[in-house]
C-alpha cells in the first residue's frame, strides 16, 4: 500500500479536481486515481508529497537530461532571471540566444546555419512545416501543397504537427477534417536491435524485407515526390509511435529520395536529440544532414520550455528580400528566444563538455541491454529492444500472446502499481519503455527491471 498523503494535500487535490484539466487524460479516471503530488526532484528521482521517491523512468516526458535540479542549470537560471528575464525577440537580440547559437552550431550538421527560436517540440515542427512550404513557393514550386511522413509517427499536438503524425487514436481521427494533406510511408522495425531474437521477428528474411522497403520508398517518391514540400521523420526511432526502431539504411535512402525529387527533409530530433540514442543527434549515426532540424525537450536539460528550428542557408535564402517583397517568414511566439531559457540551455550544453554525459549514456545503453534481456524472458514480453539509452518492449497477455484488451487498462494499472514500488513508467498502449535521465546510475536500471518483473 502507498504511504498516505499529508492532510493538507486533501484540500489541494480537491482544488485540482475542481479546476485543473490534465493533458492526455480522461479526467474521470482521477475520481478514483487522483494525480500524484510531486514536491521536488533530486537527481534521477522525483520526490512525492507522501515522502516517497520514485525513479523518473521516463525523464518527465523525455525532457530531463542531467537529473532534476542540477546545480549548474539552477544557477544559470537564477543569474539570468535577475539580469534579464524576458524581452521580445522581434527587432531585439540578447547574449544568451547568441551564446546558445555559438555553443550548439558546432554540434550540428555543418549545413545548418540559421536558427529560429520557439517554445516546444510542436512549435518547432510547425515552424519547419511552414518554412518548407513557403520556401517551395518562393523558389517557384507552387504545386507542392502536401507533406510526407512515416506511418505511425508523432510530431506534436498542434494542428500542423498532428497533420503529419499518425497515431491510431483520436489525435489523428477526430481532427482529420482540419489537417494538412499528408502522404504516409511505411518502414519496418529493425529486428537487429532486439536484445533476444523474438520468434515473431523474421530475422531470416530481413535482407529481403529491407530491400523491399527501399523499393517501396522509391515507389512512394515516384508517385508523390512532385507534390511534396517536405518529408518529416524522427531519425532511427519513432518515440511516441511506440518506440519503433527503424533501419538506418532507410534514413540514408530517405535523404537520397528527397534530394532526387526536390523535397526538403525535416528531421524531428525533439525526443531523439541530446544523447538519447547514444550520439548527440541520432542523424550523426548515419551521417545524414537534414534541410530543417527540430530540437526541444533536452535542449534546456528539461528545466524550461525552449525549442529551435535550424535551417540551411539555401532554404533561408528563399526568404531574403525587401520589406515590400512579401518573402519574410511572418511567424513568432510571445516567448521566442526567452533569455532565461537560453541561458539554461547554454549551461546544459556546457555539461556535455564538462561532464561525461555521452559516456553515461553509453553505460546506460549496456544497463538497458541487460535489463531488457531479463525482461525478455518473461512470457508477457515480446520484442525487447534497445537503442542508445532507450529500452522498450511489447506487453502481451501471456495466456494468448496478444495485446491486452483496451478496457483492461493494463498499462495504466502497471503505471500506478510501479509508483508504489518507487518507479515511474508510463506505457504507451502495449509499449513499455524506459528512458531515464542520462545521469541515472546503471544500478538503478537493474532495480527497475527487477521491479517490472515482479509486477508483471
Short mmCIF file of C-alpha atoms in Angstrom, two decimals:
data_model
loop_
_atom_site.label_atom_id
_atom_site.label_comp_id
_atom_site.label_asym_id
_atom_site.label_seq_id
_atom_site.Cartn_x
_atom_site.Cartn_y
_atom_site.Cartn_z
CA UNK A 1 0.00 0.00 0.00
CA UNK A 2 1.27 3.52 -0.77
CA UNK A 3 2.21 5.82 2.08
CA UNK A 4 -0.71 8.15 2.96
CA UNK A 5 -0.51 11.79 1.90
CA UNK A 6 -0.15 14.62 4.43
CA UNK A 7 -3.55 16.04 5.46
CA UNK A 8 -3.01 19.37 3.67
CA UNK A 9 -2.94 17.58 0.33
CA UNK A 10 -6.57 16.53 0.70
CA UNK A 11 -7.70 20.11 0.04
CA UNK A 12 -5.12 20.61 -2.70
CA UNK A 13 -6.30 17.54 -4.59
CA UNK A 14 -9.88 18.73 -4.23
CA UNK A 15 -8.79 22.04 -5.79
CA UNK A 16 -7.10 20.15 -8.62
CA UNK A 17 -10.21 18.05 -9.21
CA UNK A 18 -12.41 21.16 -9.25
CA UNK A 19 -10.40 23.28 -11.68
CA UNK A 20 -7.43 21.60 -13.41
CA UNK A 21 -7.59 19.84 -16.79
CA UNK A 22 -4.60 17.49 -17.19
CA UNK A 23 -3.03 16.53 -20.54
CA UNK A 24 -3.54 13.16 -22.24
CA UNK A 25 -6.11 12.24 -19.58
CA UNK A 26 -9.74 11.19 -19.48
CA UNK A 27 -10.36 13.26 -16.35
CA UNK A 28 -12.93 10.85 -14.96
CA UNK A 29 -10.10 8.44 -14.05
CA UNK A 30 -8.88 10.94 -11.47
CA UNK A 31 -12.07 10.47 -9.46
CA UNK A 32 -10.68 7.12 -8.34
CA UNK A 33 -6.96 7.71 -9.00
CA UNK A 34 -6.12 11.35 -8.25
CA UNK A 35 -2.96 12.90 -9.68
CA UNK A 36 0.21 12.08 -7.75
CA UNK A 37 1.52 15.17 -5.91
CA UNK A 38 5.21 15.87 -6.60
CA UNK A 39 7.02 18.29 -4.29
CA UNK A 40 10.57 18.07 -5.60
CA UNK A 41 13.16 16.49 -7.83
CA UNK A 42 16.63 15.28 -6.97
CA UNK A 43 18.95 13.67 -9.48
CA UNK A 44 17.12 10.91 -11.32
CA UNK A 45 14.33 10.82 -8.70
CA UNK A 46 11.05 12.64 -8.17
CA UNK A 47 10.09 13.39 -4.56
CA UNK A 48 6.44 12.75 -3.74
CA UNK A 49 4.30 14.52 -1.17
CA UNK A 50 3.92 11.30 0.83
CA UNK A 51 7.68 11.23 1.47
CA UNK A 52 8.50 8.56 -1.10
CA UNK A 53 10.86 8.96 -4.04
CA UNK A 54 10.50 7.35 -7.45
CA UNK A 55 12.94 6.82 -10.29
CA UNK A 56 11.91 9.10 -13.15
CA UNK A 57 11.97 6.30 -15.69
CA UNK A 58 10.51 8.49 -18.45
CA UNK A 59 12.57 11.67 -17.81
CA UNK A 60 9.35 13.58 -17.19
CA UNK A 61 8.20 13.11 -20.81
CA UNK A 62 11.77 12.71 -22.10
CA UNK A 63 12.95 16.18 -21.10
CA UNK A 64 15.25 15.68 -18.10
CA UNK A 65 18.81 15.01 -19.26
CA UNK A 66 21.19 15.65 -16.37
CA UNK A 67 18.90 14.93 -13.43
CA UNK A 68 16.42 17.16 -11.66
CA UNK A 69 17.72 20.31 -10.01
CA UNK A 70 21.23 20.16 -11.45
CA UNK A 71 23.02 23.00 -9.59
CA UNK A 72 24.65 24.47 -12.72
CA UNK A 73 21.31 24.72 -14.51
CA UNK A 74 19.60 26.22 -11.46
CA UNK A 75 22.44 28.72 -11.05
CA UNK A 76 22.26 29.76 -14.71
CA UNK A 77 18.51 30.33 -14.37
CA UNK A 78 18.90 32.43 -11.23
CA UNK A 79 21.66 34.61 -12.71
CA UNK A 80 19.86 35.28 -15.98
CA UNK A 81 16.43 35.88 -14.44
CA UNK A 82 17.97 38.54 -12.17
CA UNK A 83 19.68 40.23 -15.16
CA UNK A 84 17.08 39.99 -17.96
CA UNK A 85 14.03 37.79 -17.56
CA UNK A 86 12.46 38.39 -20.98
CA UNK A 87 12.41 40.70 -23.96
CA UNK A 88 10.60 40.45 -27.29
CA UNK A 89 12.82 38.84 -29.92
CA UNK A 90 11.43 40.74 -32.92
CA UNK A 91 13.82 43.62 -33.54
CA UNK A 92 15.92 42.79 -30.45
CA UNK A 93 18.59 40.25 -29.57
CA UNK A 94 20.49 39.26 -26.43
CA UNK A 95 23.60 37.47 -25.26
CA UNK A 96 22.07 34.14 -24.09
CA UNK A 97 20.49 33.49 -27.51
CA UNK A 98 23.73 34.30 -29.32
CA UNK A 99 25.78 32.18 -26.93
CA UNK A 100 23.38 29.29 -27.47
CA UNK A 101 23.84 29.51 -31.24
CA UNK A 102 27.62 29.57 -30.81
CA UNK A 103 27.58 26.57 -28.46
CA UNK A 104 25.11 24.48 -30.42
CA UNK A 105 26.05 25.03 -34.04
CA UNK A 106 29.37 23.07 -33.93
CA UNK A 107 27.45 20.04 -32.65
CA UNK A 108 25.04 20.09 -35.62
CA UNK A 109 25.45 19.09 -39.27
CA UNK A 110 27.51 21.90 -40.86
CA UNK A 111 24.89 22.72 -43.50
CA UNK A 112 22.53 24.05 -40.79
CA UNK A 113 23.33 27.74 -40.38
CA UNK A 114 20.12 29.53 -39.39
CA UNK A 115 18.29 29.16 -36.07
CA UNK A 116 14.65 30.09 -35.39
CA UNK A 117 13.56 30.02 -31.75
CA UNK A 118 10.19 28.90 -30.38
CA UNK A 119 8.70 27.20 -27.33
CA UNK A 120 8.37 23.40 -27.55
CA UNK A 121 8.53 20.43 -29.89
CA UNK A 122 5.19 21.07 -31.54
CA UNK A 123 6.06 24.67 -32.35
CA UNK A 124 9.48 23.67 -33.68
CA UNK A 125 7.68 21.32 -36.08
CA UNK A 126 5.08 23.94 -37.03
CA UNK A 127 7.91 26.34 -37.88
CA UNK A 128 9.66 23.73 -40.03
CA UNK A 129 6.48 22.81 -41.92
CA UNK A 130 5.62 26.45 -42.65
CA UNK A 131 9.21 27.26 -43.65
CA UNK A 132 9.36 24.32 -46.05
CA UNK A 133 6.04 25.17 -47.70
CA UNK A 134 6.82 28.87 -48.05
CA UNK A 135 10.35 28.20 -49.33
CA UNK A 136 8.99 25.90 -52.03
CA UNK A 137 6.52 28.59 -53.13
CA UNK A 138 9.19 31.28 -53.16
CA UNK A 139 11.54 29.18 -55.27
CA UNK A 140 8.80 28.68 -57.83
CA UNK A 141 7.48 25.25 -56.78
CA UNK A 142 3.80 26.15 -56.47
CA UNK A 143 2.40 22.63 -56.80
CA UNK A 144 4.00 21.31 -53.60
CA UNK A 145 0.97 21.53 -51.33
CA UNK A 146 1.39 18.44 -49.14
CA UNK A 147 3.87 16.68 -46.89
CA UNK A 148 5.30 13.20 -46.49
CA UNK A 149 5.74 11.40 -43.19
CA UNK A 150 6.34 7.97 -41.70
CA UNK A 151 3.28 5.90 -40.94
CA UNK A 152 2.56 5.70 -37.22
CA UNK A 153 4.59 8.81 -36.44
CA UNK A 154 4.04 11.59 -33.91
CA UNK A 155 5.33 15.17 -34.08
CA UNK A 156 3.24 17.06 -31.53
CA UNK A 157 -0.32 18.16 -30.81
CA UNK A 158 -0.75 21.48 -32.59
CA UNK A 159 -2.78 21.08 -35.78
CA UNK A 160 0.10 21.19 -38.25
CA UNK A 161 2.09 18.69 -36.21
CA UNK A 162 -0.94 16.43 -35.81
CA UNK A 163 -1.41 16.58 -39.57
CA UNK A 164 1.95 14.92 -40.22
CA UNK A 165 1.51 12.45 -37.35
CA UNK A 166 -0.50 9.27 -37.42
CA UNK A 167 -1.19 7.70 -34.07
CA UNK A 168 -4.03 5.20 -34.09
CA UNK A 169 -6.26 7.19 -31.77
CA UNK A 170 -8.25 10.39 -31.53
CA UNK A 171 -5.33 12.67 -32.29
CA UNK A 172 -5.49 11.88 -36.00
CA UNK A 173 -9.05 10.63 -36.42
CA UNK A 174 -11.02 13.26 -34.54
CA UNK A 175 -9.34 16.25 -36.17
CA UNK A 176 -8.94 14.79 -39.65
CA UNK A 177 -11.15 17.45 -41.35
CA UNK A 178 -8.76 20.17 -40.12
CA UNK A 179 -5.43 18.54 -41.01
CA UNK A 180 -2.73 19.09 -43.61
CA UNK A 181 -2.58 16.91 -46.70
CA UNK A 182 -0.02 14.22 -45.88
CA UNK A 183 1.15 11.09 -47.68
CA UNK A 184 2.50 8.35 -45.42
CA UNK A 185 5.25 5.80 -45.91
CA UNK A 186 5.59 2.53 -44.01
CA UNK A 187 9.03 1.49 -42.73
CA UNK A 188 9.74 -1.82 -40.97
CA UNK A 189 11.04 -2.14 -37.44
CA UNK A 190 14.68 -3.19 -37.24
CA UNK A 191 14.89 -6.68 -35.65
CA UNK A 192 18.68 -6.32 -35.29
CA UNK A 193 18.09 -4.13 -32.23
CA UNK A 194 16.22 -6.82 -30.30
CA UNK A 195 18.30 -7.96 -27.33
CA UNK A 196 16.94 -11.51 -27.64
CA UNK A 197 15.70 -12.81 -31.01
CA UNK A 198 11.92 -12.76 -30.94
CA UNK A 199 10.18 -15.65 -32.71
CA UNK A 200 7.69 -13.16 -34.17
CA UNK A 201 10.52 -11.27 -35.94
CA UNK A 202 11.61 -12.64 -39.31
CA UNK A 203 15.40 -12.33 -39.00
CA UNK A 204 16.00 -14.88 -41.74
CA UNK A 205 14.11 -12.78 -44.25
CA UNK A 206 15.49 -9.43 -43.10
CA UNK A 207 17.69 -8.63 -46.16
CA UNK A 208 14.72 -9.20 -48.43
CA UNK A 209 12.43 -7.05 -46.25
CA UNK A 210 15.00 -4.26 -46.19
CA UNK A 211 15.32 -4.40 -49.97
CA UNK A 212 11.56 -4.34 -50.36
CA UNK A 213 11.37 -1.30 -48.06
CA UNK A 214 13.88 0.54 -50.25
CA UNK A 215 11.82 -0.26 -53.32
CA UNK A 216 8.67 0.88 -51.56
CA UNK A 217 10.33 4.18 -50.65
CA UNK A 218 11.43 4.75 -54.24
CA UNK A 219 7.90 3.99 -55.47
CA UNK A 220 6.44 6.37 -52.87
CA UNK A 221 8.56 9.26 -54.12
CA UNK A 222 7.94 8.38 -57.75
CA UNK A 223 4.23 8.71 -57.03
CA UNK A 224 4.16 11.66 -54.61
CA UNK A 225 7.53 13.42 -54.89
CA UNK A 226 6.43 16.23 -57.20
CA UNK A 227 3.67 17.29 -54.78
CA UNK A 228 5.66 17.19 -51.52
CA UNK A 229 7.00 20.34 -49.90
CA UNK A 230 8.88 18.31 -47.29
CA UNK A 231 9.14 14.90 -45.68
CA UNK A 232 9.34 14.71 -41.87
CA UNK A 233 10.70 11.85 -39.77
CA UNK A 234 12.12 11.08 -36.36
CA UNK A 235 15.51 9.54 -37.17
CA UNK A 236 16.06 5.89 -36.16
CA UNK A 237 13.21 5.69 -33.63
CA UNK A 238 9.57 6.75 -33.66
CA UNK A 239 9.25 7.58 -29.99
CA UNK A 240 5.60 8.32 -29.18
CA UNK A 241 4.68 5.97 -32.02
CA UNK A 242 5.60 3.06 -29.74
CA UNK A 243 9.42 3.30 -29.67
CA UNK A 244 9.55 1.79 -33.18
CA UNK A 245 13.24 1.48 -34.06
CA UNK A 246 13.71 1.61 -37.83
CA UNK A 247 16.72 0.85 -40.03
CA UNK A 248 19.48 3.45 -40.54
CA UNK A 249 19.82 2.30 -44.16
CA UNK A 250 16.34 3.67 -44.83
CA UNK A 251 17.23 7.08 -43.40
CA UNK A 252 20.05 7.31 -45.96
CA UNK A 253 17.63 6.25 -48.69
CA UNK A 254 15.13 8.86 -47.49
CA UNK A 255 17.76 11.60 -47.82
CA UNK A 256 18.63 10.40 -51.33
CA UNK A 257 15.00 10.32 -52.44
CA UNK A 258 14.33 13.82 -51.06
CA UNK A 259 17.35 15.12 -52.98
CA UNK A 260 16.26 13.40 -56.18
CA UNK A 261 12.75 14.85 -56.03
CA UNK A 262 13.42 18.36 -54.68
CA UNK A 263 11.78 17.65 -51.33
CA UNK A 264 13.03 19.25 -48.12
CA UNK A 265 13.93 16.75 -45.39
CA UNK A 266 12.81 17.69 -41.86
CA UNK A 267 14.32 15.64 -39.05
CA UNK A 268 12.39 15.84 -35.79
CA UNK A 269 15.04 15.28 -33.09
CA UNK A 270 12.87 16.71 -30.33
CA UNK A 271 12.93 13.37 -28.48
CA UNK A 272 15.95 11.70 -30.11
CA UNK A 273 18.49 14.50 -29.66
CA UNK A 274 20.98 15.33 -26.92
CA UNK A 275 22.45 11.85 -26.45
CA UNK A 276 19.30 9.76 -26.10
CA UNK A 277 20.27 7.41 -28.96
CA UNK A 278 23.94 7.27 -27.96
CA UNK A 279 25.20 10.19 -30.07
CA UNK A 280 24.46 13.87 -29.66
CA UNK A 281 22.00 13.65 -32.56
CA UNK A 282 20.56 10.44 -33.95
CA UNK A 283 21.26 11.54 -37.54
CA UNK A 284 25.01 11.50 -36.75
CA UNK A 285 24.92 7.71 -36.73
CA UNK A 286 24.19 7.60 -40.46
CA UNK A 287 25.88 10.86 -41.49
CA UNK A 288 22.60 12.30 -42.79
CA UNK A 289 22.06 16.06 -42.69
CA UNK A 290 18.50 17.45 -42.93
CA UNK A 291 17.35 20.68 -44.51
CA UNK A 292 15.43 21.52 -41.33
CA UNK A 293 16.14 20.22 -37.81
CA UNK A 294 13.70 20.43 -34.88
CA UNK A 295 15.07 20.48 -31.32
CA UNK A 296 13.41 20.84 -27.92
CA UNK A 297 12.88 18.66 -24.77
CA UNK A 298 16.51 18.11 -23.71
CA UNK A 299 17.61 21.47 -25.14
CA UNK A 300 17.46 23.04 -21.66
CA UNK A 301 18.17 19.77 -19.88
CA UNK A 302 14.45 19.64 -19.08
CA UNK A 303 14.43 22.77 -16.94
CA UNK A 304 12.47 25.28 -19.07
CA UNK A 305 10.48 25.25 -22.33
CA UNK A 306 12.54 26.15 -25.39
CA UNK A 307 12.87 24.91 -28.95
CA UNK A 308 14.83 25.68 -32.08
CA UNK A 309 14.31 25.00 -35.77
CA UNK A 310 17.58 25.03 -37.70
CA UNK A 311 17.61 25.61 -41.46
CA UNK A 312 20.14 25.56 -44.28
CA UNK A 313 21.46 28.70 -45.93
CA UNK A 314 19.84 27.59 -49.20
CA UNK A 315 16.39 27.48 -47.61
CA UNK A 316 16.96 30.74 -45.72
CA UNK A 317 17.90 32.44 -48.98
CA UNK A 318 14.40 32.00 -50.35
CA UNK A 319 13.11 34.37 -47.64
CA UNK A 320 15.58 37.17 -48.40
CA UNK A 321 14.18 40.36 -49.91
CA UNK A 322 13.00 43.89 -49.29
CA UNK A 323 10.17 44.52 -46.81
CA UNK A 324 7.85 45.02 -49.77
CA UNK A 325 8.81 41.68 -51.35
CA UNK A 326 6.44 39.65 -49.16
CA UNK A 327 9.12 36.99 -48.68
CA UNK A 328 9.60 37.33 -44.89
CA UNK A 329 8.76 34.45 -42.55
CA UNK A 330 5.95 36.06 -40.53
CA UNK A 331 5.81 33.73 -37.57
CA UNK A 332 6.65 34.12 -33.89
CA UNK A 333 5.71 33.47 -30.28
CA UNK A 334 5.50 35.70 -27.21
CA UNK A 335 8.38 33.89 -25.53
CA UNK A 336 10.54 33.34 -28.62
CA UNK A 337 14.20 33.26 -27.56
CA UNK A 338 13.42 33.69 -23.86
CA UNK A 339 16.74 34.77 -22.24
CA UNK A 340 16.37 32.64 -19.11
CA UNK A 341 15.61 29.51 -21.14
CA UNK A 342 18.53 30.24 -23.49
CA UNK A 343 20.90 30.69 -20.53
CA UNK A 344 19.84 27.34 -19.07
CA UNK A 345 20.28 25.71 -22.49
CA UNK A 346 23.83 27.08 -22.64
CA UNK A 347 24.54 25.62 -19.21
CA UNK A 348 23.11 22.27 -20.30
CA UNK A 349 25.31 22.19 -23.41
CA UNK A 350 28.34 23.10 -21.29
CA UNK A 351 27.74 19.93 -19.27
CA UNK A 352 28.38 17.88 -22.41
CA UNK A 353 31.93 19.28 -22.30
CA UNK A 354 32.40 19.38 -18.52
CA UNK A 355 30.81 16.08 -17.51
CA UNK A 356 30.83 12.60 -19.12
CA UNK A 357 27.28 12.89 -20.45
CA UNK A 358 27.73 10.70 -23.53
CA UNK A 359 29.87 8.23 -21.55
CA UNK A 360 26.99 7.99 -19.08
CA UNK A 361 24.67 7.34 -22.00
CA UNK A 362 26.94 4.51 -23.14
CA UNK A 363 26.86 2.98 -19.66
CA UNK A 364 23.08 3.26 -19.65
CA UNK A 365 22.99 1.51 -23.01
CA UNK A 366 24.71 -1.55 -21.51
CA UNK A 367 22.44 -1.45 -18.46
CA UNK A 368 19.39 -1.27 -20.75
CA UNK A 369 20.56 -4.29 -22.73
CA UNK A 370 20.96 -6.30 -19.52
CA UNK A 371 17.63 -5.11 -18.14
CA UNK A 372 15.62 -5.84 -21.26
CA UNK A 373 17.35 -9.18 -21.75
CA UNK A 374 16.00 -10.11 -18.32
CA UNK A 375 12.55 -8.75 -19.19
CA UNK A 376 12.54 -10.68 -22.48
CA UNK A 377 12.49 -13.94 -20.50
CA UNK A 378 9.04 -13.11 -19.13
CA UNK A 379 6.11 -14.64 -21.06
CA UNK A 380 4.31 -11.27 -21.07
CA UNK A 381 7.13 -9.58 -23.02
CA UNK A 382 7.87 -9.52 -26.76
CA UNK A 383 10.31 -7.59 -28.96
CA UNK A 384 12.61 -6.32 -26.20
CA UNK A 385 14.88 -3.81 -27.93
CA UNK A 386 17.43 -1.13 -27.11
CA UNK A 387 18.75 1.93 -28.95
CA UNK A 388 21.23 4.07 -27.07
CA UNK A 389 19.82 4.84 -23.62
CA UNK A 390 16.28 3.85 -24.64
CA UNK A 391 14.85 0.41 -23.91
CA UNK A 392 11.41 -0.82 -24.93
CA UNK A 393 9.32 -3.96 -25.27
CA UNK A 394 5.83 -5.04 -26.22
CA UNK A 395 3.48 -6.26 -23.49
CA UNK A 396 1.12 -9.14 -24.23
CA UNK A 397 -1.32 -11.32 -22.34
CA UNK A 398 0.78 -14.44 -21.54
CA UNK A 399 -2.26 -16.67 -21.98
CA UNK A 400 -2.95 -15.55 -25.54
CA UNK A 401 0.23 -13.88 -26.74
CA UNK A 402 -1.95 -10.95 -27.88
CA UNK A 403 -2.15 -7.36 -26.70
CA UNK A 404 -4.25 -6.71 -23.62
CA UNK A 405 -7.81 -5.58 -24.18
CA UNK A 406 -8.08 -1.80 -24.08
CA UNK A 407 -10.78 -1.98 -21.43
CA UNK A 408 -8.37 -3.85 -19.16
CA UNK A 409 -6.22 -0.69 -18.83
CA UNK A 410 -3.21 -2.88 -18.16
CA UNK A 411 -0.68 -0.13 -18.88
CA UNK A 412 -2.39 2.31 -16.51
CA UNK A 413 -2.56 -0.26 -13.75
CA UNK A 414 1.13 -1.10 -14.24
CA UNK A 415 1.96 2.62 -14.10
CA UNK A 416 0.12 3.11 -10.79
CA UNK A 417 1.47 -0.06 -9.19
CA UNK A 418 5.04 0.79 -10.22
CA UNK A 419 4.76 4.15 -8.46
CA UNK A 420 4.06 2.29 -5.23
CA UNK A 421 7.36 0.47 -5.81
CA UNK A 422 9.49 3.54 -6.49
CA UNK A 423 9.36 3.59 -10.30
CA UNK A 424 7.69 5.92 -12.81
CA UNK A 425 6.84 4.21 -16.10
CA UNK A 426 4.03 5.21 -18.42
CA UNK A 427 3.35 2.54 -21.08
CA UNK A 428 2.03 3.72 -24.44
CA UNK A 429 -0.58 1.16 -25.38
CA UNK A 430 1.27 -2.16 -25.37
CA UNK A 431 4.72 -0.48 -25.38
CA UNK A 432 6.59 -0.49 -22.07
CA UNK A 433 9.77 1.58 -22.15
CA UNK A 434 12.49 3.12 -20.01
CA UNK A 435 14.00 6.48 -20.96
CA UNK A 436 15.55 7.88 -17.76
CA UNK A 437 17.86 10.89 -17.27
CA UNK A 438 21.32 10.22 -18.72
CA UNK A 439 22.74 10.77 -15.22
CA UNK A 440 20.90 7.70 -13.87
CA UNK A 441 23.27 5.17 -12.24
CA UNK A 442 23.18 1.87 -14.18
CA UNK A 443 22.34 0.01 -10.95
CA UNK A 444 19.01 1.84 -10.83
CA UNK A 445 18.10 0.36 -14.23
CA UNK A 446 18.76 -3.11 -12.85
CA UNK A 447 16.45 -2.32 -9.92
CA UNK A 448 13.79 -1.02 -12.31
CA UNK A 449 13.90 -4.25 -14.31
CA UNK A 450 13.52 -6.32 -11.14
CA UNK A 451 10.52 -4.20 -10.11
CA UNK A 452 8.88 -4.63 -13.51
CA UNK A 453 9.47 -8.37 -13.48
CA UNK A 454 7.87 -8.64 -10.06
CA UNK A 455 4.87 -6.57 -11.14
CA UNK A 456 4.38 -8.45 -14.41
#
